[in-house]
Every structure is written in C-alpha cells, then in structure tokens.
XYZ file of C-alpha atoms in Angstrom:
187
model
C -26.387 -28.742 -38.728
C -23.585 -26.189 -38.753
C -20.708 -28.536 -38.054
C -17.833 -27.351 -40.317
C -16.695 -30.946 -40.830
C -20.157 -31.870 -42.085
C -20.251 -28.851 -44.391
C -16.830 -29.656 -45.822
C -17.864 -33.275 -46.377
C -20.873 -32.098 -48.374
C -18.623 -29.846 -50.467
C -16.023 -32.565 -50.989
C -18.662 -35.019 -52.143
C -20.066 -32.393 -54.501
C -16.587 -31.913 -56.000
C -16.256 -35.660 -56.451
C -19.624 -35.816 -58.201
C -18.707 -32.857 -60.381
C -15.164 -33.815 -61.280
C -15.290 -37.602 -61.483
C -18.856 -38.602 -62.199
C -19.867 -35.434 -64.061
C -23.157 -35.527 -62.154
C -23.649 -31.766 -61.943
C -27.235 -31.856 -60.723
C -26.368 -34.056 -57.773
C -23.253 -31.969 -57.091
C -25.440 -28.857 -56.950
C -27.782 -30.693 -54.544
C -24.937 -31.218 -52.066
C -23.697 -27.646 -52.425
C -27.256 -26.402 -51.853
C -27.544 -28.582 -48.770
C -24.329 -27.092 -47.376
C -25.607 -23.589 -48.119
C -28.913 -24.333 -46.393
C -26.932 -25.272 -43.279
C -24.656 -22.252 -43.518
C -25.548 -19.711 -46.246
C -22.190 -17.925 -46.056
C -19.886 -20.966 -45.909
C -17.009 -19.934 -48.240
C -16.157 -23.347 -49.756
C -19.810 -24.026 -50.608
C -20.155 -20.560 -52.118
C -16.949 -20.979 -54.145
C -17.790 -24.483 -55.412
C -21.366 -23.422 -56.100
C -20.159 -20.382 -58.022
C -17.891 -22.588 -60.093
C -20.855 -24.813 -60.983
C -23.036 -21.809 -61.769
C -20.340 -20.368 -64.011
C -18.985 -23.408 -65.823
C -21.931 -25.798 -65.904
C -25.201 -23.950 -65.458
C -24.152 -20.814 -67.394
C -25.411 -18.414 -64.769
C -22.606 -15.850 -64.448
C -24.539 -13.308 -62.387
C -25.377 -15.831 -59.689
C -21.808 -17.123 -59.811
C -20.433 -13.609 -59.379
C -22.705 -13.022 -56.383
C -21.583 -16.286 -54.796
C -17.893 -15.512 -55.328
C -18.395 -12.051 -53.813
C -20.118 -13.513 -50.758
C -17.316 -16.064 -50.325
C -14.715 -13.299 -50.481
C -16.475 -11.350 -47.735
C -15.693 -14.247 -45.400
C -12.351 -15.258 -46.951
C -10.971 -12.126 -48.645
C -7.496 -13.622 -49.188
C -8.625 -16.913 -50.768
C -6.521 -16.932 -53.918
C -8.487 -19.561 -55.867
C -11.754 -17.686 -55.326
C -10.145 -14.422 -56.416
C -8.775 -16.086 -59.557
C -12.071 -17.810 -60.379
C -14.071 -14.622 -59.939
C -11.551 -12.702 -62.043
C -11.912 -15.264 -64.835
C -15.715 -15.018 -64.630
C -15.646 -11.218 -64.672
C -13.239 -11.120 -67.587
C -14.637 -13.825 -69.831
C -18.349 -13.948 -69.024
C -19.209 -10.476 -67.724
C -16.522 -8.532 -69.662
C -15.415 -6.477 -66.669
C -11.715 -6.423 -67.534
C -10.774 -3.770 -64.979
C -12.333 -5.593 -62.024
C -10.802 -8.873 -63.221
C -7.409 -7.147 -63.308
C -7.955 -5.808 -59.785
C -8.817 -9.267 -58.431
C -5.795 -10.924 -60.057
C -3.482 -8.248 -58.654
C -5.101 -8.788 -55.251
C -4.606 -12.555 -55.516
C -0.921 -11.986 -56.262
C -0.590 -9.579 -53.349
C -1.717 -12.395 -51.034
C 0.119 -15.156 -52.878
C 2.848 -13.772 -55.162
C 3.975 -17.259 -56.198
C 0.644 -18.459 -57.558
C 1.361 -19.641 -61.106
C -2.338 -19.642 -62.052
C -2.758 -16.012 -60.974
C 0.474 -15.014 -62.725
C -0.653 -16.764 -65.904
C -4.148 -15.253 -65.730
C -2.802 -11.752 -65.254
C -0.256 -12.322 -68.017
C -3.023 -13.330 -70.401
C -5.263 -10.447 -69.374
C -2.619 -7.721 -69.720
C -1.316 -9.061 -73.026
C -4.717 -9.777 -74.613
C -6.832 -6.942 -73.256
C -4.393 -4.148 -72.452
C -1.798 -4.926 -75.128
C 0.944 -4.790 -72.474
C 3.033 -7.451 -74.175
C 6.261 -6.999 -72.199
C 4.365 -7.128 -68.912
C 2.546 -10.253 -70.085
C 5.824 -11.912 -71.040
C 7.322 -11.052 -67.634
C 4.308 -12.471 -65.793
C 4.427 -15.704 -67.805
C 8.166 -16.029 -67.176
C 7.602 -15.532 -63.435
C 4.904 -18.208 -63.536
C 7.343 -20.602 -65.216
C 9.856 -20.046 -62.439
C 7.178 -20.989 -59.910
C 5.771 -23.919 -61.890
C 7.935 -24.970 -64.857
C 5.501 -27.746 -65.814
C 2.331 -25.658 -65.932
C 0.823 -26.427 -69.328
C -1.269 -23.259 -69.511
C 1.770 -21.099 -68.806
C 3.944 -22.946 -71.323
C 1.327 -22.668 -74.079
C 0.266 -19.082 -73.381
C 3.861 -17.893 -73.271
C 4.607 -19.751 -76.510
C 1.593 -18.229 -78.261
C 2.538 -14.737 -77.120
C 6.108 -15.275 -78.332
C 4.861 -16.490 -81.711
C 2.822 -13.309 -82.067
C 6.046 -11.311 -81.562
C 7.603 -12.780 -84.691
C 11.311 -13.168 -85.182
C 13.593 -16.198 -85.134
C 14.514 -16.058 -81.430
C 10.871 -15.876 -80.376
C 10.026 -18.750 -82.722
C 12.785 -20.959 -81.325
C 11.777 -20.264 -77.722
C 8.086 -20.808 -78.511
C 8.880 -24.115 -80.224
C 10.865 -25.280 -77.198
C 8.014 -24.346 -74.861
C 5.425 -26.150 -76.989
C 7.657 -29.222 -77.275
C 7.956 -29.265 -73.496
C 4.175 -28.920 -73.122
C 3.584 -31.784 -75.556
C 6.095 -33.894 -73.703
C 4.252 -33.281 -70.449
C 0.829 -34.053 -71.880
C 0.422 -35.177 -75.453
C -3.327 -34.603 -75.270
C -3.178 -30.925 -74.326
C -4.920 -29.138 -77.206
C -3.314 -25.706 -76.790
C 0.141 -27.122 -77.445
C -0.786 -28.359 -80.917
C-alpha cells in the first residue's frame, strides 16, 4: 500500500539491517518492497542508491536512483552529497559533483559534510588549496568534532609544508585521535 508511514517503516528497517546487522540482501529486499509500493519514494530511492553504490558496486543504477530522488526532493542535502560523492569517486564526473555540493550548500550552508566534501574536491581535483582550507575551516566552525574535517584539514595543511602548518596539523590530528582513537585517517 502507499501509506507513507508504511514506506518509511520499510526504509527504516532496511537501514537497521544494513547498518547494524550488515544483512545487505535483506536490506535491499525491504527497499525494493518500498519501491514496489511507491517507485518514486525519495527515502527508498536514496537508501537504495546508497546500497547500490557502497555494497553492490552498481554506480550507474545508484546515480539513476539518486537523480530520481532529487526530482521529488531537490533540496535534500544528504542525497545531493551522496550523489556528488558517487559522481566524483565512482563515475569521475568532477564538475557535476562540484555542482551538486555547491547546490547542497546553497540549501544548507551550515552542513559540515557538504563543506568538507567540497573542500576535499576543490583541493584535490581543482588544486584550489586556499579555497579548500577555507571550506574546511568553515566546516570546523559548524562541527568542531567532525573527524573527517579534522583529518582532511590536517592532511591539507601537512601538504603545505612549513612549521606553522605542521603545528596546526598536529593539533588537529591530536584532537581527532582524542575523539576517536580508532579513526584510521588520524594516524
């Protein structure tokens, strides 16, 4: 049936199966069931795309699902960020990834994940180091405990060389390790 509560319950259970039990096949079953009930239901499309991208290694299907979800929910920041990551890393469409991250920040300028993603993209792909540093610093203002931001900013600073950059990078990595001693990027 097309009851939104029922559809969301299917999606929530799929996320539980994916994230806690690591039962990806069963998670996909519940996402598929939600999509059978409502083929354009944005949460099912977004969660399904995430599974297709990260688990089933099917980036083209994932991209299609993200695009369909954004038709219905064009301002959904997490979907924009996820699709940007897919386009950048799996499909190598750096320009479209950049466009989606900028769009996500237009709708939610204080999203630390979008700021960090755009910072990484502009510094790694476009060699816009100062812009990347500024984006990471903005992300830290929004979320000072974000491990990805702390580590990415530290790594970019280390690439800059110089004693001041080294000291700041060391402080950022120490903070990241203090927050989570098992976070690999901080080592």
